[in-house]
Amino acid sequence: MGRRLPSLNALKAFEAAARLESFTDAAAELFVTHAAVSRHVRDLEEWLGTELFRRTGRGVELTEAGRRYALRLTPLFDELADATREAAAVGDVRQLKVTVEPSIASRWLVPRLGRFNELHPDIELAIDPTSRLADFRSGEADVGIRYGAGTWGDVEAAKLTDAMIFPVCAPKLLTGRDALKPPDLADFNLLHESRKQWWADWLAAAGVSGVEDWRGTVFQNHLAIEAAEAGQGFALADQVLATDSLLDGWLVRPFGFDMKDHWHYWIVRGKGQKETPPVRAFREWLMGEIADTNRKFAQLTGQKPAAVAARPVSS
């Protein structure tokens, strides 16, 4: 009979949270969001059929079952880390350097990397979260993930998916506000990414007037979405950056209207460069993960999933 074990990602999240006595500190150590740690711990509790943490107003506390479980797990993870370092020292490990925009890295890619590592233990990922397009010819990166029009010079790009733009906010922001309509956004703080035109575009596409699209706080990268999770106002998000938080209940989507952006998500590499086996493995895995996110978003909204493209397009 095979071993009956829960998800390794769930175990990692629990062990870190128990050792650090904090979901927030565990998220920082694992390079994932607080919501991801919370989701993994909840999944593990459901798998075990027992409560591991007691949620309090000040944070979380280990239950007796959680304390005993953590005492057994931490030495096992230490031993596993040692064994992995020894194997990597003598194994034929291939490194893959991935450049990715910070918002995509922290809100979507990093929480999923465990699945890639399980599928391809012989590929060692080096993730560089940066907004600057890497120089592929110099070997600075092998492959990248970008959001934009796909018109970058000296790269080949394959469109991963369209982006559907919609407002999101924390559930507590809607307390006492039944049947909220888009014009009611005039009563709330608008949270902007660096592309401040987004709100004007969405309001126009939704046929909304009377809302001052220019007002509110401006953030870089994904911080507007995180500010929305904290209850500071309404942000515009897309299905890639927001689906996990929608599923976890950190965000809600009060309106049913989505705007299809003229920018897309792309996987990019140096123009004319041959697709190596590690790059191909990463591209195929990436397409599957994007498709899974689109399916989950479609289930939430009752819509048809956005298509995932695969053919390279020279820019």
PDB file of C-alpha atoms in Angstrom:
ATOM      1  CA  MET A   1       0.000   0.000   0.000  1.00  0.00           C
ATOM      2  CA  GLY A   2       1.371   3.427  -0.957  1.00  0.00           C
ATOM      3  CA  ARG A   3       2.017   6.215   1.510  1.00  0.00           C
ATOM      4  CA  ARG A   4      -0.991   8.347   2.385  1.00  0.00           C
ATOM      5  CA  LEU A   5       0.389  11.865   2.592  1.00  0.00           C
ATOM      6  CA  PRO A   6      -1.128  15.345   2.284  1.00  0.00           C
ATOM      7  CA  SER A   7       0.099  17.999  -0.148  1.00  0.00           C
ATOM      8  CA  LEU A   8       3.764  18.894   0.307  1.00  0.00           C
ATOM      9  CA  ASN A   9       2.922  22.587  -0.194  1.00  0.00           C
ATOM     10  CA  ALA A  10       0.359  22.367   2.588  1.00  0.00           C
ATOM     11  CA  LEU A  11       2.904  20.713   4.887  1.00  0.00           C
ATOM     12  CA  LYS A  12       5.521  23.372   4.071  1.00  0.00           C
ATOM     13  CA  ALA A  13       3.079  26.185   4.799  1.00  0.00           C
ATOM     14  CA  PHE A  14       1.985  24.636   8.103  1.00  0.00           C
ATOM     15  CA  GLU A  15       5.533  23.850   9.250  1.00  0.00           C
ATOM     16  CA  ALA A  16       6.718  27.394   8.528  1.00  0.00           C
ATOM     17  CA  ALA A  17       3.656  28.981  10.157  1.00  0.00           C
ATOM     18  CA  ALA A  18       4.028  26.775  13.234  1.00  0.00           C
ATOM     19  CA  ARG A  19       7.770  27.363  13.559  1.00  0.00           C
ATOM     20  CA  LEU A  20       7.450  31.126  13.111  1.00  0.00           C
ATOM     21  CA  GLU A  21       4.101  31.353  14.932  1.00  0.00           C
ATOM     22  CA  SER A  22       2.832  33.655  12.204  1.00  0.00           C
ATOM     23  CA  PHE A  23       1.087  33.253   8.838  1.00  0.00           C
ATOM     24  CA  THR A  24       2.593  36.576   7.728  1.00  0.00           C
ATOM     25  CA  ASP A  25       6.176  35.563   8.547  1.00  0.00           C
ATOM     26  CA  ALA A  26       5.629  32.155   6.936  1.00  0.00           C
ATOM     27  CA  ALA A  27       4.403  33.842   3.754  1.00  0.00           C
ATOM     28  CA  ALA A  28       7.539  36.009   3.666  1.00  0.00           C
ATOM     29  CA  GLU A  29       9.829  32.996   4.177  1.00  0.00           C
ATOM     30  CA  LEU A  30       8.105  30.950   1.463  1.00  0.00           C
ATOM     31  CA  PHE A  31       7.714  33.908  -0.952  1.00  0.00           C
ATOM     32  CA  VAL A  32       3.946  33.473  -1.154  1.00  0.00           C
ATOM     33  CA  THR A  33       0.991  35.550  -0.017  1.00  0.00           C
ATOM     34  CA  HIS A  34      -0.617  35.443   3.415  1.00  0.00           C
ATOM     35  CA  ALA A  35      -3.743  34.140   1.669  1.00  0.00           C
ATOM     36  CA  ALA A  36      -1.802  31.215   0.175  1.00  0.00           C
ATOM     37  CA  VAL A  37      -0.465  30.148   3.580  1.00  0.00           C
ATOM     38  CA  SER A  38      -3.951  30.405   5.068  1.00  0.00           C
ATOM     39  CA  ARG A  39      -5.405  28.327   2.231  1.00  0.00           C
ATOM     40  CA  HIS A  40      -2.755  25.610   2.532  1.00  0.00           C
ATOM     41  CA  VAL A  41      -3.210  25.342   6.306  1.00  0.00           C
ATOM     42  CA  ARG A  42      -6.982  25.135   5.915  1.00  0.00           C
ATOM     43  CA  ASP A  43      -6.604  22.399   3.263  1.00  0.00           C
ATOM     44  CA  LEU A  44      -4.296  20.450   5.586  1.00  0.00           C
ATOM     45  CA  GLU A  45      -6.730  20.773   8.476  1.00  0.00           C
ATOM     46  CA  GLU A  46      -9.515  19.440   6.243  1.00  0.00           C
ATOM     47  CA  TRP A  47      -7.291  16.582   5.057  1.00  0.00           C
ATOM     48  CA  LEU A  48      -6.386  15.630   8.642  1.00  0.00           C
ATOM     49  CA  GLY A  49      -9.852  16.254  10.018  1.00  0.00           C
ATOM     50  CA  THR A  50      -8.474  18.251  12.932  1.00  0.00           C
ATOM     51  CA  GLU A  51      -7.800  21.884  13.799  1.00  0.00           C
ATOM     52  CA  LEU A  52      -4.100  22.824  13.819  1.00  0.00           C
ATOM     53  CA  PHE A  53      -4.414  26.534  14.538  1.00  0.00           C
ATOM     54  CA  ARG A  54      -6.851  28.468  16.662  1.00  0.00           C
ATOM     55  CA  ARG A  55      -7.715  31.806  15.010  1.00  0.00           C
ATOM     56  CA  THR A  56      -7.726  34.687  17.481  1.00  0.00           C
ATOM     57  CA  GLY A  57      -8.168  38.421  17.216  1.00  0.00           C
ATOM     58  CA  ARG A  58      -4.390  38.826  17.502  1.00  0.00           C
ATOM     59  CA  GLY A  59      -3.498  36.199  14.906  1.00  0.00           C
ATOM     60  CA  VAL A  60      -3.215  32.412  15.278  1.00  0.00           C
ATOM     61  CA  GLU A  61      -2.218  29.980  18.016  1.00  0.00           C
ATOM     62  CA  LEU A  62      -1.273  26.321  17.671  1.00  0.00           C
ATOM     63  CA  THR A  63      -3.696  23.804  19.054  1.00  0.00           C
ATOM     64  CA  GLU A  64      -2.260  20.871  21.008  1.00  0.00           C
ATOM     65  CA  ALA A  65      -2.614  18.689  17.898  1.00  0.00           C
ATOM     66  CA  GLY A  66      -0.858  21.352  15.830  1.00  0.00           C
ATOM     67  CA  ARG A  67       1.988  21.647  18.344  1.00  0.00           C
ATOM     68  CA  ARG A  68       2.624  17.881  18.372  1.00  0.00           C
ATOM     69  CA  TYR A  69       2.469  17.702  14.571  1.00  0.00           C
ATOM     70  CA  ALA A  70       4.927  20.599  14.179  1.00  0.00           C
ATOM     71  CA  LEU A  71       7.422  18.998  16.575  1.00  0.00           C
ATOM     72  CA  ARG A  72       7.534  15.942  14.305  1.00  0.00           C
ATOM     73  CA  LEU A  73       7.565  17.808  10.992  1.00  0.00           C
ATOM     74  CA  THR A  74      10.372  20.326  11.496  1.00  0.00           C
ATOM     75  CA  PRO A  75      13.145  17.711  11.951  1.00  0.00           C
ATOM     76  CA  LEU A  76      11.806  15.839   8.908  1.00  0.00           C
ATOM     77  CA  PHE A  77      11.961  18.982   6.757  1.00  0.00           C
ATOM     78  CA  ASP A  78      15.490  19.665   7.999  1.00  0.00           C
ATOM     79  CA  GLU A  79      16.518  16.143   7.020  1.00  0.00           C
ATOM     80  CA  LEU A  80      14.772  16.475   3.640  1.00  0.00           C
ATOM     81  CA  ALA A  81      16.614  19.750   2.969  1.00  0.00           C
ATOM     82  CA  ASP A  82      19.951  18.122   3.792  1.00  0.00           C
ATOM     83  CA  ALA A  83      19.216  15.162   1.524  1.00  0.00           C
ATOM     84  CA  THR A  84      18.191  17.493  -1.292  1.00  0.00           C
ATOM     85  CA  ARG A  85      21.399  19.535  -1.017  1.00  0.00           C
ATOM     86  CA  GLU A  86      23.458  16.333  -1.141  1.00  0.00           C
ATOM     87  CA  ALA A  87      21.601  15.066  -4.202  1.00  0.00           C
ATOM     88  CA  ALA A  88      21.893  18.407  -5.987  1.00  0.00           C
ATOM     89  CA  ALA A  89      25.618  18.408  -5.403  1.00  0.00           C
ATOM     90  CA  VAL A  90      26.099  15.243  -7.461  1.00  0.00           C
ATOM     91  CA  GLY A  91      23.049  15.179  -9.732  1.00  0.00           C
ATOM     92  CA  ASP A  92      22.735  16.471 -13.308  1.00  0.00           C
ATOM     93  CA  VAL A  93      20.726  19.583 -12.452  1.00  0.00           C
ATOM     94  CA  ARG A  94      19.934  22.091 -15.186  1.00  0.00           C
ATOM     95  CA  GLN A  95      19.324  25.718 -14.220  1.00  0.00           C
ATOM     96  CA  LEU A  96      16.556  27.756 -15.818  1.00  0.00           C
ATOM     97  CA  LYS A  97      16.676  31.517 -15.340  1.00  0.00           C
ATOM     98  CA  VAL A  98      13.205  33.069 -15.393  1.00  0.00           C
ATOM     99  CA  THR A  99      12.555  36.805 -15.478  1.00  0.00           C
ATOM    100  CA  VAL A 100       9.052  37.796 -14.404  1.00  0.00           C
ATOM    101  CA  GLU A 101       7.242  40.980 -13.434  1.00  0.00           C
ATOM    102  CA  PRO A 102       7.022  41.312  -9.630  1.00  0.00           C
ATOM    103  CA  SER A 103       3.222  41.355  -9.532  1.00  0.00           C
ATOM    104  CA  ILE A 104       2.953  38.124 -11.529  1.00  0.00           C
ATOM    105  CA  ALA A 105       5.723  36.527  -9.464  1.00  0.00           C
ATOM    106  CA  SER A 106       4.296  37.166  -6.012  1.00  0.00           C
ATOM    107  CA  ARG A 107       0.557  36.951  -6.685  1.00  0.00           C
ATOM    108  CA  TRP A 108       0.517  34.037  -9.123  1.00  0.00           C
ATOM    109  CA  LEU A 109       3.766  32.293 -10.097  1.00  0.00           C
ATOM    110  CA  VAL A 110       5.607  31.652  -6.829  1.00  0.00           C
ATOM    111  CA  PRO A 111       2.692  29.912  -5.032  1.00  0.00           C
ATOM    112  CA  ARG A 112       2.602  27.395  -7.908  1.00  0.00           C
ATOM    113  CA  LEU A 113       6.305  26.658  -8.296  1.00  0.00           C
ATOM    114  CA  GLY A 114       6.139  23.661  -5.986  1.00  0.00           C
ATOM    115  CA  ARG A 115       4.154  21.809  -8.634  1.00  0.00           C
ATOM    116  CA  PHE A 116       6.817  22.535 -11.262  1.00  0.00           C
ATOM    117  CA  ASN A 117       9.573  21.366  -8.920  1.00  0.00           C
ATOM    118  CA  GLU A 118       7.719  18.123  -8.256  1.00  0.00           C
ATOM    119  CA  LEU A 119       7.312  17.498 -12.005  1.00  0.00           C
ATOM    120  CA  HIS A 120      10.872  18.527 -12.945  1.00  0.00           C
ATOM    121  CA  PRO A 121      13.264  17.945 -10.028  1.00  0.00           C
ATOM    122  CA  ASP A 122      16.173  18.073 -12.492  1.00  0.00           C
ATOM    123  CA  ILE A 123      15.456  21.725 -13.392  1.00  0.00           C
ATOM    124  CA  GLU A 124      16.656  24.310 -10.887  1.00  0.00           C
ATOM    125  CA  LEU A 125      14.708  27.552 -11.239  1.00  0.00           C
ATOM    126  CA  ALA A 126      16.296  30.955 -10.674  1.00  0.00           C
ATOM    127  CA  ILE A 127      13.462  33.508 -10.448  1.00  0.00           C
ATOM    128  CA  ASP A 128      14.283  37.188 -11.055  1.00  0.00           C
ATOM    129  CA  PRO A 129      11.299  39.429 -10.196  1.00  0.00           C
ATOM    130  CA  THR A 130      11.873  42.629 -12.158  1.00  0.00           C
ATOM    131  CA  SER A 131       9.901  45.058 -14.299  1.00  0.00           C
ATOM    132  CA  ARG A 132      12.852  45.442 -16.665  1.00  0.00           C
ATOM    133  CA  LEU A 133      12.908  43.260 -19.777  1.00  0.00           C
ATOM    134  CA  ALA A 134      15.977  41.049 -19.509  1.00  0.00           C
ATOM    135  CA  ASP A 135      18.742  40.827 -22.101  1.00  0.00           C
ATOM    136  CA  PHE A 136      18.263  37.277 -23.334  1.00  0.00           C
ATOM    137  CA  ARG A 137      21.252  37.351 -25.680  1.00  0.00           C
ATOM    138  CA  SER A 138      23.683  37.986 -22.826  1.00  0.00           C
ATOM    139  CA  GLY A 139      22.352  34.982 -20.916  1.00  0.00           C
ATOM    140  CA  GLU A 140      20.739  37.172 -18.277  1.00  0.00           C
ATOM    141  CA  ALA A 141      17.588  35.031 -18.565  1.00  0.00           C
ATOM    142  CA  ASP A 142      16.399  31.995 -20.496  1.00  0.00           C
ATOM    143  CA  VAL A 143      12.685  32.746 -20.500  1.00  0.00           C
ATOM    144  CA  GLY A 144      10.343  35.388 -19.126  1.00  0.00           C
ATOM    145  CA  ILE A 145       6.735  36.208 -18.298  1.00  0.00           C
ATOM    146  CA  ARG A 146       5.488  39.655 -19.233  1.00  0.00           C
ATOM    147  CA  TYR A 147       2.264  41.654 -19.400  1.00  0.00           C
ATOM    148  CA  GLY A 148       1.884  44.092 -22.245  1.00  0.00           C
ATOM    149  CA  ALA A 149       1.178  44.582 -25.933  1.00  0.00           C
ATOM    150  CA  GLY A 150       3.792  42.033 -27.009  1.00  0.00           C
ATOM    151  CA  THR A 151       5.782  44.539 -29.074  1.00  0.00           C
ATOM    152  CA  TRP A 152       9.138  44.259 -27.308  1.00  0.00           C
ATOM    153  CA  GLY A 153      12.220  44.327 -29.475  1.00  0.00           C
ATOM    154  CA  ASP A 154      14.534  41.374 -30.048  1.00  0.00           C
ATOM    155  CA  VAL A 155      12.280  38.799 -28.375  1.00  0.00           C
ATOM    156  CA  GLU A 156       9.882  36.104 -29.437  1.00  0.00           C
ATOM    157  CA  ALA A 157       6.609  36.100 -27.546  1.00  0.00           C
ATOM    158  CA  ALA A 158       3.840  33.530 -27.202  1.00  0.00           C
ATOM    159  CA  LYS A 159       0.567  34.866 -25.845  1.00  0.00           C
ATOM    160  CA  LEU A 160      -0.482  32.981 -22.736  1.00  0.00           C
ATOM    161  CA  THR A 161      -3.922  34.485 -22.184  1.00  0.00           C
ATOM    162  CA  ASP A 162      -6.090  37.564 -22.497  1.00  0.00           C
ATOM    163  CA  ALA A 163      -6.659  39.650 -19.378  1.00  0.00           C
ATOM    164  CA  MET A 164     -10.186  40.352 -18.143  1.00  0.00           C
ATOM    165  CA  ILE A 165     -10.264  43.536 -16.028  1.00  0.00           C
ATOM    166  CA  PHE A 166     -12.802  44.057 -13.217  1.00  0.00           C
ATOM    167  CA  PRO A 167     -13.118  45.930  -9.887  1.00  0.00           C
ATOM    168  CA  VAL A 168     -12.432  44.097  -6.621  1.00  0.00           C
ATOM    169  CA  CYS A 169     -12.603  45.012  -2.952  1.00  0.00           C
ATOM    170  CA  ALA A 170     -12.484  43.438   0.488  1.00  0.00           C
ATOM    171  CA  PRO A 171     -15.793  41.885   1.653  1.00  0.00           C
ATOM    172  CA  LYS A 172     -15.919  44.197   4.680  1.00  0.00           C
ATOM    173  CA  LEU A 173     -16.128  47.208   2.378  1.00  0.00           C
ATOM    174  CA  LEU A 174     -19.600  46.091   1.285  1.00  0.00           C
ATOM    175  CA  THR A 175     -21.043  45.775   4.791  1.00  0.00           C
ATOM    176  CA  GLY A 176     -24.409  47.508   4.792  1.00  0.00           C
ATOM    177  CA  ARG A 177     -24.261  48.159   1.033  1.00  0.00           C
ATOM    178  CA  ASP A 178     -26.750  45.863  -0.685  1.00  0.00           C
ATOM    179  CA  ALA A 179     -26.989  45.584  -4.479  1.00  0.00           C
ATOM    180  CA  LEU A 180     -24.007  47.818  -5.178  1.00  0.00           C
ATOM    181  CA  LYS A 181     -23.938  49.256  -8.712  1.00  0.00           C
ATOM    182  CA  PRO A 182     -20.960  50.649 -10.666  1.00  0.00           C
ATOM    183  CA  PRO A 183     -22.050  54.319 -10.220  1.00  0.00           C
ATOM    184  CA  ASP A 184     -21.743  53.747  -6.448  1.00  0.00           C
ATOM    185  CA  LEU A 185     -17.963  53.688  -6.936  1.00  0.00           C
ATOM    186  CA  ALA A 186     -18.194  57.463  -6.531  1.00  0.00           C
ATOM    187  CA  ASP A 187     -18.602  56.805  -2.790  1.00  0.00           C
ATOM    188  CA  PHE A 188     -15.357  54.823  -2.481  1.00  0.00           C
ATOM    189  CA  ASN A 189     -11.622  55.360  -2.765  1.00  0.00           C
ATOM    190  CA  LEU A 190     -10.251  54.199  -6.119  1.00  0.00           C
ATOM    191  CA  LEU A 191      -6.915  52.384  -6.012  1.00  0.00           C
ATOM    192  CA  HIS A 192      -4.757  52.823  -9.116  1.00  0.00           C
ATOM    193  CA  GLU A 193      -1.852  50.902 -10.563  1.00  0.00           C
ATOM    194  CA  SER A 194       0.825  52.895 -12.390  1.00  0.00           C
ATOM    195  CA  ARG A 195      -1.421  52.662 -15.471  1.00  0.00           C
ATOM    196  CA  LYS A 196      -3.919  55.208 -14.185  1.00  0.00           C
ATOM    197  CA  GLN A 197      -5.919  55.085 -17.438  1.00  0.00           C
ATOM    198  CA  TRP A 198      -7.363  51.699 -16.439  1.00  0.00           C
ATOM    199  CA  TRP A 199     -10.189  53.141 -14.344  1.00  0.00           C
ATOM    200  CA  ALA A 200     -11.173  55.552 -17.112  1.00  0.00           C
ATOM    201  CA  ASP A 201     -11.169  52.681 -19.602  1.00  0.00           C
ATOM    202  CA  TRP A 202     -13.227  50.356 -17.390  1.00  0.00           C
ATOM    203  CA  LEU A 203     -15.800  53.000 -16.445  1.00  0.00           C
ATOM    204  CA  ALA A 204     -16.235  53.975 -20.102  1.00  0.00           C
ATOM    205  CA  ALA A 205     -16.565  50.345 -21.196  1.00  0.00           C
ATOM    206  CA  ALA A 206     -19.149  49.742 -18.452  1.00  0.00           C
ATOM    207  CA  GLY A 207     -21.096  52.862 -19.481  1.00  0.00           C
ATOM    208  CA  VAL A 208     -20.620  54.519 -16.082  1.00  0.00           C
ATOM    209  CA  SER A 209     -20.669  58.302 -15.716  1.00  0.00           C
ATOM    210  CA  GLY A 210     -20.387  60.556 -12.685  1.00  0.00           C
ATOM    211  CA  VAL A 211     -17.352  58.763 -11.186  1.00  0.00           C
ATOM    212  CA  GLU A 212     -14.127  60.773 -11.067  1.00  0.00           C
ATOM    213  CA  ASP A 213     -11.755  58.181 -12.494  1.00  0.00           C
ATOM    214  CA  TRP A 214      -8.619  60.217 -11.721  1.00  0.00           C
ATOM    215  CA  ARG A 215      -8.971  60.408  -7.932  1.00  0.00           C
ATOM    216  CA  GLY A 216      -7.529  57.959  -5.414  1.00  0.00           C
ATOM    217  CA  THR A 217      -4.201  56.429  -4.452  1.00  0.00           C
ATOM    218  CA  VAL A 218      -1.620  55.375  -7.050  1.00  0.00           C
ATOM    219  CA  PHE A 219       0.531  52.266  -6.466  1.00  0.00           C
ATOM    220  CA  GLN A 220       3.236  50.426  -8.358  1.00  0.00           C
ATOM    221  CA  ASN A 221       2.939  46.788  -9.484  1.00  0.00           C
ATOM    222  CA  HIS A 222       0.288  44.783  -7.597  1.00  0.00           C
ATOM    223  CA  LEU A 223       0.079  46.907  -4.468  1.00  0.00           C
ATOM    224  CA  ALA A 224      -3.319  48.327  -5.421  1.00  0.00           C
ATOM    225  CA  ILE A 225      -4.794  44.828  -5.213  1.00  0.00           C
ATOM    226  CA  GLU A 226      -3.167  44.241  -1.831  1.00  0.00           C
ATOM    227  CA  ALA A 227      -4.534  47.597  -0.649  1.00  0.00           C
ATOM    228  CA  ALA A 228      -7.978  46.422  -1.762  1.00  0.00           C
ATOM    229  CA  GLU A 229      -7.516  43.218   0.271  1.00  0.00           C
ATOM    230  CA  ALA A 230      -6.808  45.445   3.269  1.00  0.00           C
ATOM    231  CA  GLY A 231     -10.120  47.273   2.775  1.00  0.00           C
ATOM    232  CA  GLN A 232      -8.666  50.572   1.525  1.00  0.00           C
ATOM    233  CA  GLY A 233     -10.894  50.858  -1.529  1.00  0.00           C
ATOM    234  CA  PHE A 234     -11.636  49.390  -4.953  1.00  0.00           C
ATOM    235  CA  ALA A 235      -8.836  48.199  -7.258  1.00  0.00           C
ATOM    236  CA  LEU A 236      -8.913  46.923 -10.805  1.00  0.00           C
ATOM    237  CA  ALA A 237      -7.604  43.384 -11.150  1.00  0.00           C
ATOM    238  CA  ASP A 238      -7.563  40.602 -13.713  1.00  0.00           C
ATOM    239  CA  GLN A 239      -8.273  36.916 -13.470  1.00  0.00           C
ATOM    240  CA  VAL A 240      -4.602  35.924 -13.220  1.00  0.00           C
ATOM    241  CA  LEU A 241      -3.755  38.200 -10.283  1.00  0.00           C
ATOM    242  CA  ALA A 242      -7.061  37.961  -8.413  1.00  0.00           C
ATOM    243  CA  THR A 243      -8.579  34.477  -8.788  1.00  0.00           C
ATOM    244  CA  ASP A 244      -6.721  32.979  -5.812  1.00  0.00           C
ATOM    245  CA  SER A 245      -7.857  35.810  -3.524  1.00  0.00           C
ATOM    246  CA  LEU A 246     -11.420  35.565  -4.835  1.00  0.00           C
ATOM    247  CA  LEU A 247     -11.457  31.848  -4.033  1.00  0.00           C
ATOM    248  CA  ASP A 248      -9.985  32.478  -0.578  1.00  0.00           C
ATOM    249  CA  GLY A 249     -12.513  35.198   0.221  1.00  0.00           C
ATOM    250  CA  TRP A 250      -9.933  37.973   0.566  1.00  0.00           C
ATOM    251  CA  LEU A 251     -11.538  39.784  -2.353  1.00  0.00           C
ATOM    252  CA  VAL A 252     -15.009  39.986  -3.853  1.00  0.00           C
ATOM    253  CA  ARG A 253     -16.113  40.986  -7.323  1.00  0.00           C
ATOM    254  CA  PRO A 254     -19.253  43.109  -6.811  1.00  0.00           C
ATOM    255  CA  PHE A 255     -20.055  43.775 -10.477  1.00  0.00           C
ATOM    256  CA  GLY A 256     -20.565  41.327 -13.315  1.00  0.00           C
ATOM    257  CA  PHE A 257     -18.891  43.389 -16.038  1.00  0.00           C
ATOM    258  CA  ASP A 258     -15.395  42.483 -17.275  1.00  0.00           C
ATOM    259  CA  MET A 259     -13.356  44.566 -19.700  1.00  0.00           C
ATOM    260  CA  LYS A 260     -11.071  42.675 -22.072  1.00  0.00           C
ATOM    261  CA  ASP A 261      -7.756  44.526 -21.939  1.00  0.00           C
ATOM    262  CA  HIS A 262      -5.758  45.240 -25.095  1.00  0.00           C
ATOM    263  CA  TRP A 263      -2.681  43.990 -23.245  1.00  0.00           C
ATOM    264  CA  HIS A 264      -2.041  40.268 -22.676  1.00  0.00           C
ATOM    265  CA  TYR A 265       0.121  37.851 -20.699  1.00  0.00           C
ATOM    266  CA  TRP A 266       3.108  36.509 -22.669  1.00  0.00           C
ATOM    267  CA  ILE A 267       5.940  34.051 -22.314  1.00  0.00           C
ATOM    268  CA  VAL A 268       9.055  35.497 -23.962  1.00  0.00           C
ATOM    269  CA  ARG A 269      12.546  34.402 -24.933  1.00  0.00           C
ATOM    270  CA  GLY A 270      15.375  35.713 -27.091  1.00  0.00           C
ATOM    271  CA  LYS A 271      14.500  36.159 -30.749  1.00  0.00           C
ATOM    272  CA  GLY A 272      15.822  33.317 -32.889  1.00  0.00           C
ATOM    273  CA  GLN A 273      17.005  31.329 -29.891  1.00  0.00           C
ATOM    274  CA  LYS A 274      16.264  27.612 -29.883  1.00  0.00           C
ATOM    275  CA  GLU A 275      13.757  26.448 -27.298  1.00  0.00           C
ATOM    276  CA  THR A 276      15.754  24.245 -24.944  1.00  0.00           C
ATOM    277  CA  PRO A 277      14.153  21.273 -23.146  1.00  0.00           C
ATOM    278  CA  PRO A 278      13.989  23.175 -19.796  1.00  0.00           C
ATOM    279  CA  VAL A 279      12.350  26.166 -21.501  1.00  0.00           C
ATOM    280  CA  ARG A 280       9.878  23.864 -23.246  1.00  0.00           C
ATOM    281  CA  ALA A 281       9.064  22.110 -19.976  1.00  0.00           C
ATOM    282  CA  PHE A 282       8.490  25.454 -18.268  1.00  0.00           C
ATOM    283  CA  ARG A 283       6.345  26.787 -21.147  1.00  0.00           C
ATOM    284  CA  GLU A 284       4.128  23.699 -21.207  1.00  0.00           C
ATOM    285  CA  TRP A 285       3.731  23.741 -17.424  1.00  0.00           C
ATOM    286  CA  LEU A 286       2.999  27.471 -17.494  1.00  0.00           C
ATOM    287  CA  MET A 287       0.272  27.059 -20.112  1.00  0.00           C
ATOM    288  CA  GLY A 288      -1.367  24.364 -18.005  1.00  0.00           C
ATOM    289  CA  GLU A 289      -1.316  26.531 -14.881  1.00  0.00           C
ATOM    290  CA  ILE A 290      -2.743  29.540 -16.744  1.00  0.00           C
ATOM    291  CA  ALA A 291      -5.499  27.326 -18.172  1.00  0.00           C
ATOM    292  CA  ASP A 292      -6.293  26.062 -14.668  1.00  0.00           C
ATOM    293  CA  THR A 293      -6.566  29.632 -13.366  1.00  0.00           C
ATOM    294  CA  ASN A 294      -8.863  30.568 -16.238  1.00  0.00           C
ATOM    295  CA  ARG A 295     -11.069  27.537 -15.510  1.00  0.00           C
ATOM    296  CA  LYS A 296     -11.354  28.473 -11.834  1.00  0.00           C
ATOM    297  CA  PHE A 297     -12.239  32.054 -12.719  1.00  0.00           C
ATOM    298  CA  ALA A 298     -14.850  30.819 -15.180  1.00  0.00           C
ATOM    299  CA  GLN A 299     -16.397  28.643 -12.465  1.00  0.00           C
ATOM    300  CA  LEU A 300     -16.596  31.685 -10.189  1.00  0.00           C
ATOM    301  CA  THR A 301     -18.242  33.859 -12.818  1.00  0.00           C
ATOM    302  CA  GLY A 302     -20.217  31.364 -14.882  1.00  0.00           C
ATOM    303  CA  GLN A 303     -18.341  32.393 -18.016  1.00  0.00           C
ATOM    304  CA  LYS A 304     -16.473  30.510 -20.699  1.00  0.00           C
ATOM    305  CA  PRO A 305     -12.769  30.146 -19.773  1.00  0.00           C
ATOM    306  CA  ALA A 306     -10.368  32.467 -21.575  1.00  0.00           C
ATOM    307  CA  ALA A 307      -8.334  30.680 -24.216  1.00  0.00           C
ATOM    308  CA  VAL A 308      -4.676  29.859 -23.645  1.00  0.00           C
ATOM    309  CA  ALA A 309      -2.548  30.471 -26.724  1.00  0.00           C
ATOM    310  CA  ALA A 310       0.607  28.577 -27.550  1.00  0.00           C
ATOM    311  CA  ARG A 311       2.117  29.689 -30.850  1.00  0.00           C
ATOM    312  CA  PRO A 312       5.189  31.960 -30.735  1.00  0.00           C
ATOM    313  CA  VAL A 313       4.826  35.361 -32.366  1.00  0.00           C
ATOM    314  CA  SER A 314       7.915  37.306 -33.414  1.00  0.00           C
ATOM    315  CA  SER A 315       7.761  40.889 -32.226  1.00  0.00           C
TER     316      SER A 315
END
